[in-house]
């Protein structure tokens, strides 16, 4: 792998080691006396900022370069975290959360586009699989310490999150040259019109969004269920530990097995497992039961992590990699908006059981639908430069 890839890989590990504020936002707001309904509104605001950051970050990555966007997002994120911690009331908390969501999603499209620029087409699947592995290595360290730190003061989560963003920025500043790895990827014209007119890509975006809504429940509905069961934040830390340890241990082992099969069928199977695992949360009320459900959806996450990134990279023309990655990131961040809003609505109108049934139906529907794209995805993978 190239030097820029390893910069992104190591920076991602460092950054994810401090990714504590967003996963523990529900508990932080609870410590400030914010009600469950108001917590849902703030998490929705967080999700609202994400799509803006994703679209803007993808466009800027193509227009002015990957390095600029990476540095901008990684420096702006600590400032937004400080605003969230200092926010004195509900309106300012919501505004600061939206700012965190935007800044936090500004740089991932640029990182993904830089990886696609820096590796050969035959290396893409392994590169994006390694990136997913890096995310979980960092998250494992975060999950192992976040509950401990939260018990001693949530301000520690904010400080560490901000510091690791700046460490990642230092890696980028020192390791990524100002000149783009592939000058064909630098373009000053056009927006998202070409992406929106790409029917295969937009179909894949829609199905990814559906699957991502289900997966977003692991960050909002699951901690909310833990809170409603009267369990401490350390149980959510346990969920994170089980998830990340399984990914770290199993992904290198399963990678060779998974890549022997058609990647779209692997993706469909993965989405189905995530749906079944997340829906099983409705049956959990004890820590060990929550841990058991995590095993199911983690296996699905591993399959998704191995194949999904390479599919998007293969669909994107070289000059539009930032925007294609921005669009898929937009789909995932929209899930961060729709998922919590849907959870809050179902919780208040119907009850928690409706959340888990909706996850099951939505996830299985997306898994079936993506199979219809197999011929088009195979054809595009062999024609895109």
Tab-separated table of C-alpha atoms in Angstrom:
chain	number	residue	atom	x	y	z
A	1	UNK	CA	0.000	0.000	0.000
A	2	UNK	CA	1.068	3.588	-0.649
A	3	UNK	CA	2.247	6.126	1.935
A	4	UNK	CA	-1.014	8.173	1.761
A	5	UNK	CA	-2.999	5.027	2.532
A	6	UNK	CA	-0.964	4.323	5.663
A	7	UNK	CA	-1.344	7.945	6.775
A	8	UNK	CA	-5.135	7.583	6.568
A	9	UNK	CA	-4.986	4.150	8.211
A	10	UNK	CA	-2.906	5.295	11.205
A	11	UNK	CA	-4.742	8.608	11.499
A	12	UNK	CA	-8.070	6.786	11.544
A	13	UNK	CA	-6.900	4.570	14.402
A	14	UNK	CA	-5.778	7.595	16.424
A	15	UNK	CA	-8.951	9.525	15.655
A	16	UNK	CA	-11.258	6.645	16.541
A	17	UNK	CA	-9.472	6.077	19.834
A	18	UNK	CA	-10.921	9.404	20.921
A	19	UNK	CA	-14.336	9.049	19.284
A	20	UNK	CA	-16.275	9.149	22.542
A	21	UNK	CA	-18.598	12.143	22.574
A	22	UNK	CA	-21.080	11.062	19.883
A	23	UNK	CA	-21.467	7.442	21.086
A	24	UNK	CA	-21.982	8.632	24.673
A	25	UNK	CA	-24.047	11.710	23.794
A	26	UNK	CA	-27.263	10.136	25.098
A	27	UNK	CA	-25.668	9.515	28.498
A	28	UNK	CA	-23.980	12.937	28.578
A	29	UNK	CA	-27.303	14.666	27.952
A	30	UNK	CA	-28.922	12.473	30.601
A	31	UNK	CA	-26.278	13.618	33.104
A	32	UNK	CA	-27.363	17.210	32.403
A	33	UNK	CA	-30.991	16.392	33.116
A	34	UNK	CA	-32.158	16.425	29.492
A	35	UNK	CA	-35.318	14.368	28.970
A	36	UNK	CA	-35.496	11.416	26.592
A	37	UNK	CA	-37.664	13.419	24.148
A	38	UNK	CA	-35.290	16.405	24.158
A	39	UNK	CA	-32.330	14.038	23.801
A	40	UNK	CA	-33.917	12.706	20.636
A	41	UNK	CA	-34.221	16.254	19.269
A	42	UNK	CA	-30.544	16.986	19.920
A	43	UNK	CA	-29.455	13.718	18.325
A	44	UNK	CA	-31.616	14.617	15.312
A	45	UNK	CA	-29.778	17.957	15.127
A	46	UNK	CA	-26.499	16.052	15.176
A	47	UNK	CA	-27.746	13.935	12.288
A	48	UNK	CA	-28.924	17.044	10.401
A	49	UNK	CA	-25.409	18.449	10.282
A	50	UNK	CA	-23.931	15.223	8.939
A	51	UNK	CA	-25.437	15.280	5.415
A	52	UNK	CA	-24.321	18.885	4.933
A	53	UNK	CA	-20.762	18.015	5.903
A	54	UNK	CA	-20.701	14.919	3.692
A	55	UNK	CA	-21.903	16.713	0.550
A	56	UNK	CA	-19.683	19.724	1.142
A	57	UNK	CA	-16.656	17.577	1.965
A	58	UNK	CA	-17.030	15.432	-1.162
A	59	UNK	CA	-17.402	18.474	-3.414
A	60	UNK	CA	-14.424	20.280	-1.878
A	61	UNK	CA	-12.295	17.134	-2.098
A	62	UNK	CA	-12.703	17.170	-5.884
A	63	UNK	CA	-12.469	20.942	-6.236
A	64	UNK	CA	-9.588	21.969	-3.954
A	65	UNK	CA	-8.014	18.675	-2.921
A	66	UNK	CA	-8.171	15.868	-0.384
A	67	UNK	CA	-5.484	17.259	1.927
A	68	UNK	CA	-7.205	20.628	2.376
A	69	UNK	CA	-10.524	19.041	3.302
A	70	UNK	CA	-8.914	16.583	5.705
A	71	UNK	CA	-7.088	19.347	7.564
A	72	UNK	CA	-10.118	21.652	7.613
A	73	UNK	CA	-12.460	19.022	9.021
A	74	UNK	CA	-9.979	17.713	11.576
A	75	UNK	CA	-9.290	21.189	12.952
A	76	UNK	CA	-12.916	22.362	12.880
A	77	UNK	CA	-14.225	19.301	14.736
A	78	UNK	CA	-12.465	20.080	18.060
A	79	UNK	CA	-13.851	23.628	17.941
A	80	UNK	CA	-17.383	22.298	17.462
A	81	UNK	CA	-16.941	19.836	20.341
A	82	UNK	CA	-15.967	22.716	22.601
A	83	UNK	CA	-19.128	24.562	21.571
A	84	UNK	CA	-21.239	21.499	22.400
A	85	UNK	CA	-19.702	21.104	25.843
A	86	UNK	CA	-20.130	24.812	26.666
A	87	UNK	CA	-23.708	25.107	25.309
A	88	UNK	CA	-25.900	26.373	28.183
A	89	UNK	CA	-29.420	25.421	27.044
A	90	UNK	CA	-31.439	23.254	24.675
A	91	UNK	CA	-31.337	25.565	21.583
A	92	UNK	CA	-27.574	26.047	21.816
A	93	UNK	CA	-27.054	22.343	22.456
A	94	UNK	CA	-29.010	21.554	19.292
A	95	UNK	CA	-27.055	24.108	17.239
A	96	UNK	CA	-23.705	22.878	18.545
A	97	UNK	CA	-24.700	19.260	17.890
A	98	UNK	CA	-25.517	20.158	14.270
A	99	UNK	CA	-22.103	21.824	13.997
A	100	UNK	CA	-20.389	18.716	15.382
A	101	UNK	CA	-22.264	16.560	12.881
A	102	UNK	CA	-21.218	18.770	9.955
A	103	UNK	CA	-17.529	19.079	10.899
A	104	UNK	CA	-17.231	15.405	11.825
A	105	UNK	CA	-18.472	14.325	8.386
A	106	UNK	CA	-16.491	16.853	6.355
A	107	UNK	CA	-13.312	14.807	6.024
A	108	UNK	CA	-14.326	11.101	5.584
A	109	UNK	CA	-15.218	11.510	1.869
A	110	UNK	CA	-11.802	13.077	1.243
A	111	UNK	CA	-10.087	10.236	3.109
A	112	UNK	CA	-11.960	7.591	1.089
A	113	UNK	CA	-11.258	9.402	-2.193
A	114	UNK	CA	-7.565	9.669	-1.299
A	115	UNK	CA	-7.438	5.923	-0.709
A	116	UNK	CA	-9.058	5.274	-4.097
A	117	UNK	CA	-6.478	7.629	-5.674
A	118	UNK	CA	-3.528	5.991	-3.951
A	119	UNK	CA	-4.086	2.270	-4.516
A	120	UNK	CA	-4.521	0.148	-7.618
A	121	UNK	CA	-7.985	-1.187	-8.557
A	122	UNK	CA	-6.967	-4.666	-7.420
A	123	UNK	CA	-5.959	-3.271	-4.010
A	124	UNK	CA	-9.213	-1.416	-3.349
A	125	UNK	CA	-11.122	-4.189	-1.609
A	126	UNK	CA	-8.225	-4.873	0.745
A	127	UNK	CA	-7.610	-1.160	1.322
A	128	UNK	CA	-11.186	-0.379	2.336
A	129	UNK	CA	-11.362	-3.555	4.402
A	130	UNK	CA	-8.226	-2.458	6.247
A	131	UNK	CA	-9.756	0.985	6.766
A	132	UNK	CA	-12.816	-0.595	8.358
A	133	UNK	CA	-10.468	-2.671	10.514
A	134	UNK	CA	-8.606	0.494	11.543
A	135	UNK	CA	-11.888	2.091	12.602
A	136	UNK	CA	-12.572	-0.812	14.912
A	137	UNK	CA	-9.048	-0.959	16.327
A	138	UNK	CA	-9.438	2.651	17.417
A	139	UNK	CA	-13.001	2.107	18.567
A	140	UNK	CA	-11.934	-0.858	20.693
A	141	UNK	CA	-9.540	1.345	22.634
A	142	UNK	CA	-12.242	4.002	22.922
A	143	UNK	CA	-14.884	1.563	24.160
A	144	UNK	CA	-12.495	0.097	26.707
A	145	UNK	CA	-11.901	3.476	28.336
A	146	UNK	CA	-14.911	5.665	27.544
A	147	UNK	CA	-17.200	4.245	30.232
A	148	UNK	CA	-14.415	4.560	32.816
A	149	UNK	CA	-13.736	8.169	31.819
A	150	UNK	CA	-17.434	9.081	31.677
A	151	UNK	CA	-17.856	7.940	35.277
A	152	UNK	CA	-15.167	10.461	36.270
A	153	UNK	CA	-16.398	13.361	34.194
A	154	UNK	CA	-17.791	13.724	30.692
A	155	UNK	CA	-15.386	16.601	30.049
A	156	UNK	CA	-12.644	13.984	29.682
A	157	UNK	CA	-14.444	12.540	26.656
A	158	UNK	CA	-14.526	15.954	24.991
A	159	UNK	CA	-10.824	16.625	25.645
A	160	UNK	CA	-9.669	13.269	24.296
A	161	UNK	CA	-11.937	13.460	21.241
A	162	UNK	CA	-10.576	16.888	20.325
A	163	UNK	CA	-6.957	15.846	20.917
A	164	UNK	CA	-7.150	12.803	18.636
A	165	UNK	CA	-8.615	14.905	15.822
A	166	UNK	CA	-5.590	17.176	16.054
A	167	UNK	CA	-3.229	14.173	16.072
A	168	UNK	CA	-4.837	12.933	12.852
A	169	UNK	CA	-4.447	16.428	11.377
A	170	UNK	CA	-0.738	16.351	12.252
A	171	UNK	CA	-0.358	12.993	10.460
A	172	UNK	CA	-2.011	14.461	7.357
A	173	UNK	CA	0.039	17.658	7.423
A	174	UNK	CA	3.315	15.726	7.644
A	175	UNK	CA	2.478	12.671	5.551
A	176	UNK	CA	0.264	13.814	2.666
A	177	UNK	CA	1.975	15.933	-0.011
A	178	UNK	CA	0.216	19.086	-1.160
A	179	UNK	CA	0.189	17.681	-4.674
A	180	UNK	CA	-2.631	15.169	-5.155
A	181	UNK	CA	-1.555	11.541	-5.755
A	182	UNK	CA	-3.540	11.509	-8.989
A	183	UNK	CA	-3.969	14.841	-10.789
A	184	UNK	CA	-6.924	13.480	-12.764
A	185	UNK	CA	-8.932	13.639	-9.542
A	186	UNK	CA	-8.599	17.420	-9.287
A	187	UNK	CA	-11.450	19.198	-11.048
A	188	UNK	CA	-12.881	22.706	-10.693
A	189	UNK	CA	-16.145	22.147	-12.523
A	190	UNK	CA	-19.487	20.548	-11.815
A	191	UNK	CA	-21.374	19.586	-8.741
A	192	UNK	CA	-23.440	16.526	-7.943
A	193	UNK	CA	-25.519	16.501	-11.135
A	194	UNK	CA	-23.549	13.643	-12.726
A	195	UNK	CA	-23.807	11.577	-9.553
A	196	UNK	CA	-27.555	12.175	-9.319
A	197	UNK	CA	-27.975	11.112	-12.942
A	198	UNK	CA	-26.086	7.866	-12.354
A	199	UNK	CA	-28.987	5.456	-11.868
A	200	UNK	CA	-26.870	2.551	-10.664
A	201	UNK	CA	-25.107	4.701	-8.083
A	202	UNK	CA	-28.320	6.319	-6.855
A	203	UNK	CA	-30.024	2.931	-6.502
A	204	UNK	CA	-27.067	1.730	-4.459
A	205	UNK	CA	-27.203	4.935	-2.393
A	206	UNK	CA	-30.893	4.390	-1.614
A	207	UNK	CA	-30.342	0.826	-0.472
A	208	UNK	CA	-27.284	1.810	1.555
A	209	UNK	CA	-29.361	4.476	3.269
A	210	UNK	CA	-31.978	1.898	4.229
A	211	UNK	CA	-29.361	-0.438	5.675
A	212	UNK	CA	-27.621	2.453	7.427
A	213	UNK	CA	-30.856	3.482	9.149
A	214	UNK	CA	-30.962	0.045	10.730
A	215	UNK	CA	-27.299	0.245	11.718
A	216	UNK	CA	-27.797	3.739	13.188
A	217	UNK	CA	-29.902	2.103	15.894
A	218	UNK	CA	-26.678	0.750	17.382
A	219	UNK	CA	-25.730	4.345	18.245
A	220	UNK	CA	-29.102	5.659	19.456
A	221	UNK	CA	-31.819	3.054	20.004
A	222	UNK	CA	-29.555	0.537	21.734
A	223	UNK	CA	-28.181	3.000	24.326
A	224	UNK	CA	-31.713	4.314	24.798
A	225	UNK	CA	-32.955	0.769	25.433
A	226	UNK	CA	-30.128	0.272	27.943
A	227	UNK	CA	-31.088	3.511	29.662
A	228	UNK	CA	-34.788	2.550	29.776
A	229	UNK	CA	-33.833	-0.811	31.316
A	230	UNK	CA	-32.166	1.112	34.128
A	231	UNK	CA	-28.692	-0.169	33.263
A	232	UNK	CA	-25.545	2.014	33.607
A	233	UNK	CA	-23.531	3.527	30.710
A	234	UNK	CA	-20.878	0.844	31.219
A	235	UNK	CA	-23.275	-1.657	29.599
A	236	UNK	CA	-23.170	0.371	26.392
A	237	UNK	CA	-19.399	0.337	26.768
A	238	UNK	CA	-19.641	-3.461	26.933
A	239	UNK	CA	-21.640	-3.461	23.700
A	240	UNK	CA	-18.894	-1.445	22.038
A	241	UNK	CA	-16.149	-3.701	23.357
A	242	UNK	CA	-17.838	-6.892	22.158
A	243	UNK	CA	-18.462	-5.360	18.736
A	244	UNK	CA	-14.976	-4.035	18.138
A	245	UNK	CA	-13.105	-7.011	19.600
A	246	UNK	CA	-15.054	-9.348	17.329
A	247	UNK	CA	-14.305	-7.200	14.277
A	248	UNK	CA	-10.600	-6.974	15.111
A	249	UNK	CA	-10.337	-10.712	15.742
A	250	UNK	CA	-12.553	-12.020	12.940
A	251	UNK	CA	-12.166	-9.624	10.006
A	252	UNK	CA	-8.602	-10.721	9.070
A	253	UNK	CA	-9.694	-14.351	9.398
A	254	UNK	CA	-12.917	-13.971	7.414
A	255	UNK	CA	-11.506	-11.656	4.727
A	256	UNK	CA	-10.155	-14.475	2.558
A	257	UNK	CA	-13.377	-16.460	2.880
A	258	UNK	CA	-15.637	-13.499	2.126
A	259	UNK	CA	-13.742	-12.394	-0.992
A	260	UNK	CA	-14.275	-15.806	-2.602
A	261	UNK	CA	-17.989	-15.024	-2.999
A	262	UNK	CA	-19.832	-12.475	-5.092
A	263	UNK	CA	-19.499	-9.219	-3.163
A	264	UNK	CA	-23.086	-8.052	-3.700
A	265	UNK	CA	-24.447	-11.313	-2.301
A	266	UNK	CA	-22.060	-10.902	0.636
A	267	UNK	CA	-23.399	-7.388	1.109
A	268	UNK	CA	-27.027	-8.574	1.057
A	269	UNK	CA	-26.286	-11.304	3.592
A	270	UNK	CA	-24.470	-8.804	5.783
A	271	UNK	CA	-27.381	-6.371	5.775
A	272	UNK	CA	-29.760	-9.199	6.687
A	273	UNK	CA	-27.594	-10.209	9.652
A	274	UNK	CA	-27.412	-6.621	10.877
A	275	UNK	CA	-31.203	-6.370	10.679
A	276	UNK	CA	-31.746	-9.595	12.633
A	277	UNK	CA	-29.124	-8.693	15.234
A	278	UNK	CA	-30.373	-5.166	15.868
A	279	UNK	CA	-34.006	-6.313	15.972
A	280	UNK	CA	-33.029	-8.900	18.602
A	281	UNK	CA	-32.232	-6.013	20.958
A	282	UNK	CA	-35.948	-5.881	21.710
A	283	UNK	CA	-35.581	-9.219	23.487
A	284	UNK	CA	-32.604	-8.124	25.627
A	285	UNK	CA	-32.884	-6.806	29.191
A	286	UNK	CA	-29.663	-8.006	30.837
A	287	UNK	CA	-26.033	-7.136	29.933
A	288	UNK	CA	-25.252	-10.634	28.662
A	289	UNK	CA	-28.338	-10.556	26.445
A	290	UNK	CA	-27.256	-7.262	24.886
A	291	UNK	CA	-23.810	-8.753	24.281
A	292	UNK	CA	-25.358	-11.763	22.524
A	293	UNK	CA	-27.310	-9.602	20.073
A	294	UNK	CA	-24.116	-7.712	19.256
A	295	UNK	CA	-22.483	-10.921	18.033
A	296	UNK	CA	-25.136	-11.298	15.329
A	297	UNK	CA	-24.998	-7.793	13.890
A	298	UNK	CA	-21.209	-7.628	14.198
A	299	UNK	CA	-20.793	-10.553	11.805
A	300	UNK	CA	-22.961	-8.610	9.366
A	301	UNK	CA	-20.874	-5.489	9.917
A	302	UNK	CA	-17.699	-7.414	9.053
A	303	UNK	CA	-19.100	-8.539	5.710
A	304	UNK	CA	-20.256	-5.016	4.910
A	305	UNK	CA	-16.879	-3.576	5.865
A	306	UNK	CA	-15.022	-5.943	3.551
A	307	UNK	CA	-17.027	-5.298	0.365
A	308	UNK	CA	-18.980	-2.009	0.523
A	309	UNK	CA	-16.140	0.516	0.133
A	310	UNK	CA	-14.736	-1.184	-2.940
A	311	UNK	CA	-18.128	-1.122	-4.669
A	312	UNK	CA	-18.413	2.667	-4.394
A	313	UNK	CA	-14.792	3.181	-5.470
A	314	UNK	CA	-15.377	1.058	-8.584
A	315	UNK	CA	-18.524	2.981	-9.511
A	316	UNK	CA	-16.814	6.397	-9.370
A	317	UNK	CA	-15.005	7.985	-12.343
A	318	UNK	CA	-11.537	9.167	-11.295
A	319	UNK	CA	-12.460	12.854	-11.544
A	320	UNK	CA	-15.469	12.476	-9.245
A	321	UNK	CA	-14.277	10.168	-6.482
A	322	UNK	CA	-14.767	12.808	-3.814
A	323	UNK	CA	-18.376	13.441	-4.796
A	324	UNK	CA	-19.235	9.751	-5.118
A	325	UNK	CA	-17.784	9.143	-1.660
A	326	UNK	CA	-19.572	12.262	-0.452
A	327	UNK	CA	-22.873	10.905	-1.735
A	328	UNK	CA	-22.493	7.547	-0.015
A	329	UNK	CA	-21.398	9.352	3.144
A	330	UNK	CA	-24.499	11.546	2.769
A	331	UNK	CA	-26.659	8.421	2.710
A	332	UNK	CA	-25.100	7.166	5.920
A	333	UNK	CA	-25.408	10.509	7.671
A	334	UNK	CA	-29.018	10.844	6.570
A	335	UNK	CA	-29.506	7.584	8.418
A	336	UNK	CA	-28.109	9.358	11.462
A	337	UNK	CA	-30.971	11.842	11.053
A	338	UNK	CA	-33.805	9.512	10.080
A	339	UNK	CA	-32.915	6.718	12.509
A	340	UNK	CA	-33.130	8.708	15.763
A	341	UNK	CA	-36.197	10.638	14.536
A	342	UNK	CA	-37.931	7.398	13.621
A	343	UNK	CA	-36.953	5.830	16.943
A	344	UNK	CA	-38.266	8.779	18.932
A	345	UNK	CA	-41.556	8.780	17.022
A	346	UNK	CA	-42.107	5.046	17.338
A	347	UNK	CA	-41.143	5.108	21.012
A	348	UNK	CA	-43.596	7.858	21.912
A	349	UNK	CA	-46.481	6.813	19.636
A	350	UNK	CA	-46.345	3.005	19.523
A	351	UNK	CA	-43.702	1.699	21.904
A	352	UNK	CA	-40.181	0.250	21.787
A	353	UNK	CA	-41.337	-2.990	20.159
A	354	UNK	CA	-42.158	-1.072	16.973
A	355	UNK	CA	-38.536	0.111	16.686
A	356	UNK	CA	-37.158	-3.399	16.500
A	357	UNK	CA	-39.848	-4.677	14.108
A	358	UNK	CA	-39.163	-1.743	11.774
A	359	UNK	CA	-35.433	-2.548	11.834
A	360	UNK	CA	-36.108	-6.137	10.853
A	361	UNK	CA	-38.420	-5.266	7.948
A	362	UNK	CA	-36.260	-2.413	6.612
A	363	UNK	CA	-33.007	-4.344	6.782
A	364	UNK	CA	-34.344	-7.461	5.088
A	365	UNK	CA	-36.021	-5.352	2.382
A	366	UNK	CA	-32.726	-3.619	1.555
A	367	UNK	CA	-30.900	-6.940	1.484
A	368	UNK	CA	-33.347	-8.383	-1.057
A	369	UNK	CA	-33.400	-5.230	-3.187
A	370	UNK	CA	-29.613	-4.929	-3.576
A	371	UNK	CA	-29.472	-8.361	-5.233
A	372	UNK	CA	-31.262	-6.889	-8.253
A	373	UNK	CA	-28.253	-4.613	-8.871
A	374	UNK	CA	-25.791	-7.468	-9.430
A	375	UNK	CA	-25.703	-7.301	-13.292
A	376	UNK	CA	-25.323	-3.513	-13.377
A	377	UNK	CA	-22.628	-3.445	-10.681
A	378	UNK	CA	-20.618	-6.182	-12.398
A	379	UNK	CA	-20.762	-4.302	-15.712
A	380	UNK	CA	-19.727	-0.988	-14.150
A	381	UNK	CA	-16.840	-2.527	-12.215
A	382	UNK	CA	-15.223	-3.546	-15.506
A	383	UNK	CA	-15.728	-0.218	-17.352
A	384	UNK	CA	-15.032	2.632	-14.897
A	385	UNK	CA	-11.394	3.875	-15.223
